[in-house]
Amino acid sequence: MTIELVDVNITSPGRNFVTLKITTADGVVGWGDATLNGRELAVASYLSDHLASMLIGRDEDRIEDTWQYLYRGPYWRRGPVTMAAIAAVDMALWDIKAKKAGMPLYQLLGGASREGIRVYAHASGTDYAALKDAITGYEELGYTAVRVQTGVPGLGQIYGVSATGPGVRYDYEPAKRVENGRPSEERWDTRNYLAHMPGIFARIREDFGADLRILHDGHHRMSPIEAARFAKDIEPYDLFWLEDCTPGEDQSALRLVRQHSTTPLAIGEVFNSVFDYQTLITERLIDYVRSAVTHTGGITAMKKLLDFAAIYGIKSGIHGPTDISPVGMAAALHLDLAIHNFGIQEYMPHNDRTLEVFQTSFTFDRGFLHPGDRPGLGVELDEDAASGHEYTKAYLPVNRLLDGTVHDW
Ligand code: KDG
Ligand code: MG
C-alpha cells in the first residue's frame, strides 16, 4: 500500500503541540509528535512545505528506507527542526505498522522486557518547606523517584520551580505566552545555587530516607569546574542522576566532571542525533541518555542510539516534559517497555484539556506507567477537539546573570 494523505495539526490546549497525521490508501491513520517548544511553526512548515509531497505515494511499510531518505536525501542534516520533523514521520509509520499488525508497538520492538515503567515526577518548591510538601504528595501517589528543584536565595523565578505553589499537580510550564514579540527573562547566579543545593539534598535524605530516588537538573548552567565541584559535593546524598550539569554541546566538559566525581550523569534533551553522544558514550562519560524520541529522529533512531548505549552499560532516561505531546510520550513508553537497558522515564502529566484532545491508553499505577495494549502507539488525536484551541506564540525564557550577561537557560 501507499501513503495517501499527510496533514499537519497545530493545536494549543494550554500549550502548543504539532502533530503529524499520515493516512494510507486503505485508510490506516498514524500519528507523530513534531512539537519543538517555542519553535513549533518551523517544524510544521518543514513537514507541510518540504516533506509532505515527498511522502505521498511511498510505501508506508518501508520505515528504515523512509528514515534514510529524509535524513540523507536533502543533503542538510541534523538540527532540532529537521530531526523533529523526521521523528514525527517515523512515529506515524510505526503507529501504522503496529495497527496493521494488530499489536501494541512494543510487541514489534521485541516485546515487553518488564512489567511497568518506573517514572520520576517533578517536585519543586520556592523553599524547602514547599518542596517537602511536593515530595510527600508524590510519595503518597506511589512515586519512588522525584526530580527536585527549588528556589535559590537572592534569585526570583528560576528554571524548574513552580511559581503557583507546591503540589502533586505540577503546573510549571516554562514556555510563556509572547506579549511584545520577545521572550520573558529570568536572573541567575551560580555561586548562590552551589552554596544552597547541597543543604537541600541533605534535608531530603534526612526527611525521606535512603530509598527515594532523587534526581536533579542543572539545566546547562555550570562551567565544567563548577559542575565537577558540585557533583563531588553532593556524592553523600546518593543522587540517581545529575542532569545537564554543563552545556551539552561541549562533550569534553564531562571528562572533567567524571575525573572528580561518581555522581551519575544524565544528558541529551537538547541533542538530536546519535553523533551528539559519540564521545560521551564511547568514553563512558555519562550514565543516562536523555534524548526525546520527538527530537531525536523518532523510534528508529532512538532504538539504535539506546542499543549503542547498552554496549557501554549506559541506560535510558527518555525526556518526557509536557512539551512532548501524548503521542511522543507513548512512543517513549513503548521503547521503555521493550529495551533491555531501561533506566527511568520522566513523567509530567498533561493537563485535562490536553487529554481531551489526545485520547491516550497509557496507565499510571503507583509510580509505574504502561503504554497499554491498543494496536499502534495507543494515542489518537481528536481533530474536532483540537480545532477549538488556536496556536498561541509562546517562548522559553532567556536567562541572564545578575549583571545582565546572557547565560544558559
Ligand atoms: O522545552 C524545554 C523543556 O523541555 C525542558 O526545560 C525540560 O529540562 C527539562 C526536563 O528535564 O524535563
Ligand atoms: Mg532537563
CSV table of C-alpha atoms and ligand atoms in Angstrom, one decimal:
chain,number,residue,atom,x,y,z
A,1,MET,CA,0.0,0.0,0.0
A,2,THR,CA,1.0,3.7,-0.1
A,3,ILE,CA,0.8,6.9,1.8
A,4,GLU,CA,-2.2,8.9,0.5
A,5,LEU,CA,-2.5,11.9,2.9
A,6,VAL,CA,-0.1,13.9,5.0
A,7,ASP,CA,-1.6,16.5,7.3
A,8,VAL,CA,-0.1,18.7,10.0
A,9,ASN,CA,-2.2,19.7,13.0
A,10,ILE,CA,-1.3,22.6,15.3
A,11,THR,CA,-3.3,22.9,18.5
A,12,SER,CA,-2.9,24.7,21.8
A,13,PRO,CA,-4.9,23.1,24.6
A,14,GLY,CA,-3.0,25.1,27.3
A,15,ARG,CA,0.3,24.8,25.4
A,16,ASN,CA,1.3,24.3,21.7
A,17,PHE,CA,1.5,20.9,20.0
A,18,VAL,CA,2.3,20.0,16.4
A,19,THR,CA,1.1,16.5,15.3
A,20,LEU,CA,1.6,14.8,12.0
A,21,LYS,CA,-1.2,12.6,10.6
A,22,ILE,CA,-0.3,10.1,7.9
A,23,THR,CA,-3.2,8.2,6.2
A,24,THR,CA,-2.6,5.2,3.9
A,25,ALA,CA,-4.6,4.4,0.8
A,26,ASP,CA,-6.6,1.8,2.7
A,27,GLY,CA,-7.4,4.3,5.5
A,28,VAL,CA,-5.0,3.4,8.3
A,29,VAL,CA,-4.0,6.5,10.2
A,30,GLY,CA,-0.7,7.0,12.0
A,31,TRP,CA,0.2,9.9,14.4
A,32,GLY,CA,3.6,11.5,15.1
A,33,ASP,CA,4.7,14.2,17.5
A,34,ALA,CA,6.6,17.1,16.0
A,35,THR,CA,6.5,19.6,18.9
A,36,LEU,CA,9.6,21.8,19.3
A,37,ASN,CA,8.9,24.1,22.3
A,38,GLY,CA,8.9,27.8,21.1
A,39,ARG,CA,9.7,26.9,17.5
A,40,GLU,CA,6.6,24.9,16.6
A,41,LEU,CA,5.8,26.6,13.3
A,42,ALA,CA,9.3,25.9,11.9
A,43,VAL,CA,8.7,22.2,12.2
A,44,ALA,CA,5.2,22.5,10.9
A,45,SER,CA,6.5,24.3,7.8
A,46,TYR,CA,9.3,21.7,7.4
A,47,LEU,CA,6.7,19.0,7.3
A,48,SER,CA,4.0,20.6,5.2
A,49,ASP,CA,6.1,22.7,2.8
A,50,HIS,CA,9.0,20.2,2.3
A,51,LEU,CA,8.3,16.6,3.4
A,52,ALA,CA,4.6,16.1,2.7
A,53,SER,CA,5.0,15.9,-1.1
A,54,MET,CA,8.0,13.5,-0.7
A,55,LEU,CA,5.9,11.1,1.4
A,56,ILE,CA,2.8,10.8,-0.8
A,57,GLY,CA,2.9,7.6,-2.8
A,58,ARG,CA,5.6,6.0,-0.7
A,59,ASP,CA,5.2,2.5,0.7
A,60,GLU,CA,4.3,3.1,4.4
A,61,ASP,CA,5.9,-0.2,5.4
A,62,ARG,CA,9.5,0.9,4.4
A,63,ILE,CA,10.3,2.7,7.6
A,64,GLU,CA,14.1,2.4,7.6
A,65,ASP,CA,14.3,3.4,3.9
A,66,THR,CA,12.0,6.4,4.5
A,67,TRP,CA,14.1,7.5,7.5
A,68,GLN,CA,17.3,7.4,5.4
A,69,TYR,CA,15.5,9.1,2.5
A,70,LEU,CA,14.5,12.0,4.8
A,71,TYR,CA,17.8,12.2,6.7
A,72,ARG,CA,20.4,11.8,3.8
A,73,GLY,CA,18.1,12.9,0.9
A,74,PRO,CA,18.1,16.7,1.5
A,75,TYR,CA,21.9,16.9,2.0
A,76,TRP,CA,21.4,19.2,5.1
A,77,ARG,CA,21.4,17.1,8.2
A,78,ARG,CA,20.5,17.1,11.9
A,79,GLY,CA,19.3,20.1,13.9
A,80,PRO,CA,16.2,20.1,16.1
A,81,VAL,CA,13.8,21.2,13.4
A,82,THR,CA,14.8,18.6,10.8
A,83,MET,CA,15.1,15.8,13.4
A,84,ALA,CA,11.7,16.6,15.0
A,85,ALA,CA,10.1,16.5,11.5
A,86,ILE,CA,11.8,13.1,10.7
A,87,ALA,CA,10.7,11.9,14.2
A,88,ALA,CA,7.1,12.7,13.5
A,89,VAL,CA,7.1,10.8,10.2
A,90,ASP,CA,8.9,7.8,11.8
A,91,MET,CA,6.4,7.6,14.8
A,92,ALA,CA,3.5,7.8,12.4
A,93,LEU,CA,4.8,5.0,10.2
A,94,TRP,CA,5.5,2.8,13.3
A,95,ASP,CA,2.0,3.6,14.5
A,96,ILE,CA,0.6,2.5,11.1
A,97,LYS,CA,2.7,-0.7,11.0
A,98,ALA,CA,1.7,-1.8,14.5
A,99,LYS,CA,-2.0,-1.0,13.8
A,100,LYS,CA,-1.8,-3.1,10.7
A,101,ALA,CA,-0.2,-5.9,12.7
A,102,GLY,CA,-3.0,-5.6,15.3
A,103,MET,CA,-0.4,-5.2,18.1
A,104,PRO,CA,0.8,-2.6,20.5
A,105,LEU,CA,4.1,-1.1,19.2
A,106,TYR,CA,6.2,-2.6,22.0
A,107,GLN,CA,5.5,-6.1,20.6
A,108,LEU,CA,7.1,-5.1,17.2
A,109,LEU,CA,10.2,-3.8,19.1
A,110,GLY,CA,10.8,-7.2,20.7
A,111,GLY,CA,8.0,-7.4,23.3
A,112,ALA,CA,8.0,-6.4,27.0
A,113,SER,CA,11.2,-6.6,29.0
A,114,ARG,CA,9.5,-5.5,32.2
A,115,GLU,CA,6.0,-5.2,33.7
A,116,GLY,CA,5.9,-1.5,34.2
A,117,ILE,CA,8.0,1.6,33.5
A,118,ARG,CA,9.4,3.4,36.6
A,119,VAL,CA,8.8,7.1,36.2
A,120,TYR,CA,10.0,10.2,38.1
A,121,ALA,CA,7.9,13.1,39.0
A,122,HIS,CA,8.8,16.8,39.1
A,123,ALA,CA,8.7,18.0,42.7
A,124,SER,CA,9.5,21.7,43.3
A,125,GLY,CA,9.0,24.5,45.7
A,126,THR,CA,10.2,28.1,46.2
A,127,ASP,CA,11.6,27.0,49.6
A,128,TYR,CA,12.4,23.7,51.3
A,129,ALA,CA,9.0,23.5,53.1
A,130,ALA,CA,7.1,23.8,49.8
A,131,LEU,CA,9.5,21.2,48.2
A,132,LYS,CA,9.0,18.8,51.1
A,133,ASP,CA,5.2,19.1,50.6
A,134,ALA,CA,5.5,18.3,47.0
A,135,ILE,CA,7.7,15.2,47.6
A,136,THR,CA,5.4,14.0,50.2
A,137,GLY,CA,2.4,14.3,47.8
A,138,TYR,CA,4.3,12.3,45.2
A,139,GLU,CA,5.2,9.6,47.6
A,140,GLU,CA,1.6,9.3,48.6
A,141,LEU,CA,0.8,8.6,45.0
A,142,GLY,CA,3.3,5.8,44.9
A,143,TYR,CA,6.2,7.5,43.1
A,144,THR,CA,9.6,6.1,44.0
A,145,ALA,CA,11.6,8.8,42.2
A,146,VAL,CA,11.4,12.6,42.1
A,147,ARG,CA,13.3,15.3,40.4
A,148,VAL,CA,13.8,18.1,42.9
A,149,GLN,CA,14.2,21.8,42.0
A,150,THR,CA,13.9,24.6,44.5
A,151,GLY,CA,14.2,28.4,44.7
A,152,VAL,CA,17.7,29.8,45.4
A,153,PRO,CA,18.1,32.7,47.9
A,154,GLY,CA,18.7,36.0,46.1
A,155,LEU,CA,17.1,34.9,42.9
A,156,GLY,CA,13.5,35.2,41.7
A,157,GLN,CA,11.6,32.8,39.5
A,158,ILE,CA,14.1,30.2,38.2
A,159,TYR,CA,14.0,27.1,36.0
A,160,GLY,CA,12.0,24.2,37.3
A,161,VAL,CA,10.3,25.8,40.2
A,162,SER,CA,6.5,26.3,40.1
A,163,ALA,CA,5.5,29.9,40.8
A,164,THR,CA,2.0,28.8,41.7
A,165,GLY,CA,3.0,26.9,44.8
A,166,PRO,CA,3.7,23.3,45.7
A,167,GLY,CA,1.6,20.3,44.9
A,168,VAL,CA,1.5,17.0,43.1
A,169,ARG,CA,-0.2,18.5,40.1
A,170,TYR,CA,2.9,20.0,38.6
A,171,ASP,CA,2.0,23.1,36.8
A,172,TYR,CA,5.3,24.5,35.9
A,173,GLU,CA,5.2,25.4,32.2
A,174,PRO,CA,8.3,27.4,31.2
A,175,ALA,CA,7.1,28.5,27.8
A,176,LYS,CA,5.4,31.8,28.3
A,177,ARG,CA,2.9,33.5,26.0
A,178,VAL,CA,4.7,36.2,24.0
A,179,GLU,CA,3.3,39.6,24.6
A,180,ASN,CA,5.7,42.0,22.9
A,181,GLY,CA,7.4,39.7,20.4
A,182,ARG,CA,10.2,38.8,22.9
A,183,PRO,CA,10.6,36.0,25.5
A,184,SER,CA,10.4,36.7,29.2
A,185,GLU,CA,13.7,36.9,31.2
A,186,GLU,CA,15.0,35.3,34.4
A,187,ARG,CA,18.1,36.0,36.5
A,188,TRP,CA,20.7,33.5,37.7
A,189,ASP,CA,23.7,33.3,39.9
A,190,THR,CA,25.7,30.0,40.0
A,191,ARG,CA,27.5,30.8,43.3
A,192,ASN,CA,24.2,31.2,45.2
A,193,TYR,CA,23.0,28.0,43.6
A,194,LEU,CA,26.1,26.0,44.5
A,195,ALA,CA,26.1,27.2,48.1
A,196,HIS,CA,22.4,26.4,48.5
A,197,MET,CA,21.7,23.0,46.9
A,198,PRO,CA,23.8,20.5,48.9
A,199,GLY,CA,21.9,21.5,52.1
A,200,ILE,CA,18.6,20.8,50.3
A,201,PHE,CA,19.7,17.3,49.3
A,202,ALA,CA,20.9,16.7,52.9
A,203,ARG,CA,17.5,17.7,54.3
A,204,ILE,CA,15.7,15.5,51.7
A,205,ARG,CA,17.7,12.4,52.7
A,206,GLU,CA,17.1,13.2,56.4
A,207,ASP,CA,13.3,13.6,55.9
A,208,PHE,CA,12.7,10.9,53.3
A,209,GLY,CA,15.4,8.2,54.0
A,210,ALA,CA,17.7,6.3,51.7
A,211,ASP,CA,15.2,4.6,49.4
A,212,LEU,CA,13.8,7.6,47.5
A,213,ARG,CA,15.5,8.1,44.1
A,214,ILE,CA,16.5,11.8,43.9
A,215,LEU,CA,17.2,13.4,40.6
A,216,HIS,CA,18.2,17.0,39.9
A,217,ASP,CA,18.5,19.1,36.7
A,218,GLY,CA,21.4,21.6,36.5
A,219,HIS,CA,19.9,22.8,33.2
A,220,HIS,CA,23.2,23.6,31.5
A,221,ARG,CA,24.2,26.4,33.9
A,222,MET,CA,27.5,25.3,35.4
A,223,SER,CA,31.0,25.6,34.0
A,224,PRO,CA,33.0,22.4,33.8
A,225,ILE,CA,34.9,23.0,37.0
A,226,GLU,CA,31.8,24.2,38.9
A,227,ALA,CA,30.0,21.1,37.8
A,228,ALA,CA,32.9,18.9,38.9
A,229,ARG,CA,32.8,20.5,42.3
A,230,PHE,CA,29.1,20.3,42.7
A,231,ALA,CA,28.9,16.6,41.6
A,232,LYS,CA,31.6,15.8,44.2
A,233,ASP,CA,30.0,17.8,47.0
A,234,ILE,CA,26.6,16.0,46.5
A,235,GLU,CA,28.1,12.5,46.5
A,236,PRO,CA,27.0,11.8,50.1
A,237,TYR,CA,23.3,12.3,49.1
A,238,ASP,CA,23.4,9.5,46.5
A,239,LEU,CA,21.6,11.1,43.6
A,240,PHE,CA,20.0,8.9,41.0
A,241,TRP,CA,21.4,11.4,38.5
A,242,LEU,CA,22.6,14.9,38.0
A,243,GLU,CA,21.2,16.1,34.7
A,244,ASP,CA,22.7,18.6,32.2
A,245,CYS,CA,25.3,19.9,34.6
A,246,THR,CA,27.2,21.7,31.7
A,247,PRO,CA,26.0,22.9,28.3
A,248,GLY,CA,25.5,19.7,26.3
A,249,GLU,CA,27.4,20.6,23.1
A,250,ASP,CA,30.7,20.6,25.0
A,251,GLN,CA,31.2,16.9,25.2
A,252,SER,CA,34.7,17.0,26.7
A,253,ALA,CA,33.5,19.1,29.7
A,254,LEU,CA,32.1,15.9,31.1
A,255,ARG,CA,35.6,14.4,31.2
A,256,LEU,CA,36.4,16.9,33.8
A,257,VAL,CA,33.3,16.2,35.8
A,258,ARG,CA,33.9,12.4,35.7
A,259,GLN,CA,37.5,12.8,36.9
A,260,HIS,CA,36.2,14.3,40.1
A,261,SER,CA,33.0,12.5,41.0
A,262,THR,CA,31.0,9.3,41.0
A,263,THR,CA,27.6,11.1,40.9
A,264,PRO,CA,25.7,9.6,37.9
A,265,LEU,CA,25.3,11.9,35.0
A,266,ALA,CA,22.5,12.3,32.5
A,267,ILE,CA,22.5,14.5,29.4
A,268,GLY,CA,20.9,14.9,26.0
A,269,GLU,CA,17.5,16.6,26.0
A,270,VAL,CA,18.8,19.2,23.5
A,271,PHE,CA,20.6,16.6,21.4
A,272,ASN,CA,19.1,15.4,18.2
A,273,SER,CA,21.3,12.5,16.9
A,274,VAL,CA,23.5,9.7,17.9
A,275,PHE,CA,26.5,11.7,16.8
A,276,ASP,CA,26.0,14.2,19.7
A,277,TYR,CA,26.7,11.2,22.0
A,278,GLN,CA,29.6,9.6,20.2
A,279,THR,CA,32.3,10.8,22.7
A,280,LEU,CA,30.0,10.6,25.7
A,281,ILE,CA,29.1,7.0,25.1
A,282,THR,CA,32.4,5.5,23.9
A,283,GLU,CA,34.3,7.2,26.7
A,284,ARG,CA,31.6,6.3,29.2
A,285,LEU,CA,31.2,9.9,30.3
A,286,ILE,CA,27.5,9.6,31.1
A,287,ASP,CA,25.2,7.1,32.7
A,288,TYR,CA,21.8,8.0,31.2
A,289,VAL,CA,20.7,9.1,27.7
A,290,ARG,CA,18.2,12.0,28.0
A,291,SER,CA,17.0,12.4,24.4
A,292,ALA,CA,13.4,12.8,23.5
A,293,VAL,CA,12.0,10.4,20.8
A,294,THR,CA,10.4,13.5,19.4
A,295,HIS,CA,13.6,15.5,19.0
A,296,THR,CA,16.0,12.7,18.0
A,297,GLY,CA,14.6,11.3,14.8
A,298,GLY,CA,11.9,9.0,16.2
A,299,ILE,CA,11.7,5.4,17.3
A,300,THR,CA,14.1,4.1,14.6
A,301,ALA,CA,16.9,6.4,15.6
A,302,MET,CA,16.3,6.1,19.4
A,303,LYS,CA,16.3,2.3,19.3
A,304,LYS,CA,19.7,2.4,17.6
A,305,LEU,CA,21.0,5.1,20.0
A,306,LEU,CA,19.9,3.1,23.0
A,307,ASP,CA,21.3,-0.2,21.7
A,308,PHE,CA,24.6,1.6,21.1
A,309,ALA,CA,24.5,3.0,24.7
A,310,ALA,CA,23.7,-0.5,26.0
A,311,ILE,CA,27.1,-1.8,24.8
A,312,TYR,CA,28.8,0.6,27.2
A,313,GLY,CA,26.5,0.0,30.2
A,314,ILE,CA,24.6,3.3,29.7
A,315,LYS,CA,20.8,3.4,30.3
A,316,SER,CA,17.8,5.3,29.1
A,317,GLY,CA,16.2,8.3,30.8
A,318,ILE,CA,13.9,9.5,28.0
A,319,HIS,CA,12.9,13.1,28.1
A,320,GLY,CA,9.2,13.5,29.0
A,321,PRO,CA,8.1,17.0,30.0
A,322,THR,CA,4.8,18.4,28.9
A,323,ASP,CA,6.2,19.8,25.7
A,324,ILE,CA,6.4,16.2,24.5
A,325,SER,CA,2.9,15.5,23.3
A,326,PRO,CA,1.0,12.4,24.5
A,327,VAL,CA,1.9,10.9,21.1
A,328,GLY,CA,5.6,11.4,21.8
A,329,MET,CA,5.2,10.1,25.3
A,330,ALA,CA,3.5,7.0,24.0
A,331,ALA,CA,6.5,6.4,21.6
A,332,ALA,CA,8.8,6.7,24.6
A,333,LEU,CA,6.8,4.3,26.7
A,334,HIS,CA,6.8,1.5,24.0
A,335,LEU,CA,10.6,1.8,23.7
A,336,ASP,CA,11.0,1.9,27.5
A,337,LEU,CA,9.0,-1.3,27.9
A,338,ALA,CA,10.9,-3.2,25.1
A,339,ILE,CA,14.6,-2.3,25.5
A,340,HIS,CA,16.8,-4.1,28.0
A,341,ASN,CA,18.9,-1.0,29.2
A,342,PHE,CA,15.9,0.9,30.5
A,343,GLY,CA,16.8,3.3,33.3
A,344,ILE,CA,13.9,5.6,34.2
A,345,GLN,CA,11.2,7.6,32.4
A,346,GLU,CA,10.4,11.3,33.0
A,347,TYR,CA,6.7,11.9,33.6
A,348,MET,CA,5.0,15.2,33.8
A,349,PRO,CA,1.3,14.5,33.3
A,350,HIS,CA,-0.5,16.7,30.7
A,351,ASN,CA,-3.4,18.8,31.8
A,352,ASP,CA,-7.1,17.8,31.3
A,353,ARG,CA,-7.6,19.9,28.2
A,354,THR,CA,-4.6,18.2,26.5
A,355,LEU,CA,-6.0,14.8,27.4
A,356,GLU,CA,-9.4,15.7,25.9
A,357,VAL,CA,-7.6,16.4,22.6
A,358,PHE,CA,-5.3,13.4,22.7
A,359,GLN,CA,-7.0,10.2,23.7
A,360,THR,CA,-4.4,8.1,25.4
A,361,SER,CA,-4.3,4.4,26.5
A,362,PHE,CA,-1.3,4.6,28.8
A,363,THR,CA,-2.0,3.9,32.5
A,364,PHE,CA,-0.3,5.0,35.8
A,365,ASP,CA,-0.1,2.8,38.8
A,366,ARG,CA,1.9,3.6,42.0
A,367,GLY,CA,4.9,5.2,40.2
A,368,PHE,CA,4.8,3.0,37.1
A,369,LEU,CA,3.4,3.6,33.6
A,370,HIS,CA,2.4,1.1,31.0
A,371,PRO,CA,1.7,2.1,27.3
A,372,GLY,CA,-1.5,-0.1,27.2
A,373,ASP,CA,-2.3,-2.8,24.6
A,374,ARG,CA,-4.2,-0.9,21.9
A,375,PRO,CA,-2.8,-1.6,18.5
A,376,GLY,CA,-0.2,1.0,17.4
A,377,LEU,CA,1.0,3.8,19.8
A,378,GLY,CA,-2.3,3.8,21.5
A,379,VAL,CA,-2.9,7.6,21.2
A,380,GLU,CA,-5.5,9.2,18.9
A,381,LEU,CA,-5.8,12.9,18.2
A,382,ASP,CA,-9.4,14.2,18.3
A,383,GLU,CA,-9.3,16.7,15.4
A,384,ASP,CA,-12.6,18.4,16.4
A,385,ALA,CA,-11.4,18.9,19.9
A,386,ALA,CA,-8.0,20.1,18.7
A,387,SER,CA,-9.6,22.7,16.4
A,388,GLY,CA,-11.0,24.5,19.4
A,389,HIS,CA,-7.5,25.5,20.6
A,390,GLU,CA,-5.8,28.1,18.4
A,391,TYR,CA,-1.9,28.3,18.3
A,392,THR,CA,-0.6,30.9,20.6
A,393,LYS,CA,3.0,32.1,20.3
A,394,ALA,CA,5.0,31.1,23.4
A,395,TYR,CA,8.7,31.2,24.1
A,396,LEU,CA,11.0,29.7,26.7
A,397,PRO,CA,12.6,32.4,28.9
A,398,VAL,CA,16.0,33.9,28.3
A,399,ASN,CA,18.4,33.7,31.3
A,400,ARG,CA,20.8,36.5,32.4
A,401,LEU,CA,23.4,36.7,35.2
A,402,LEU,CA,22.8,39.3,37.9
A,403,ASP,CA,25.0,41.8,36.0
A,404,GLY,CA,22.9,41.3,32.8
A,405,THR,CA,25.1,38.9,30.9
A,406,VAL,CA,23.2,36.4,28.8
A,407,HIS,CA,23.6,32.9,30.4
A,408,ASP,CA,22.3,29.4,29.5
A,409,TRP,CA,18.7,29.0,30.5
B,1,KDG,O1,11.3,22.8,26.4
B,1,KDG,C1,12.2,22.8,27.4
B,1,KDG,C2,11.9,21.7,28.4
B,1,KDG,O2,11.6,20.5,27.8
B,1,KDG,C3,13.0,21.5,29.4
B,1,KDG,O3,13.3,22.6,30.0
B,1,KDG,C4,12.5,20.4,30.4
B,1,KDG,O4,14.8,20.3,31.3
B,1,KDG,C5,13.6,19.8,31.1
B,1,KDG,C6,13.4,18.4,31.7
B,1,KDG,O5,14.4,17.9,32.2
B,1,KDG,O6,12.3,18.0,31.6
B,2,MG,MG,16.2,18.7,31.7
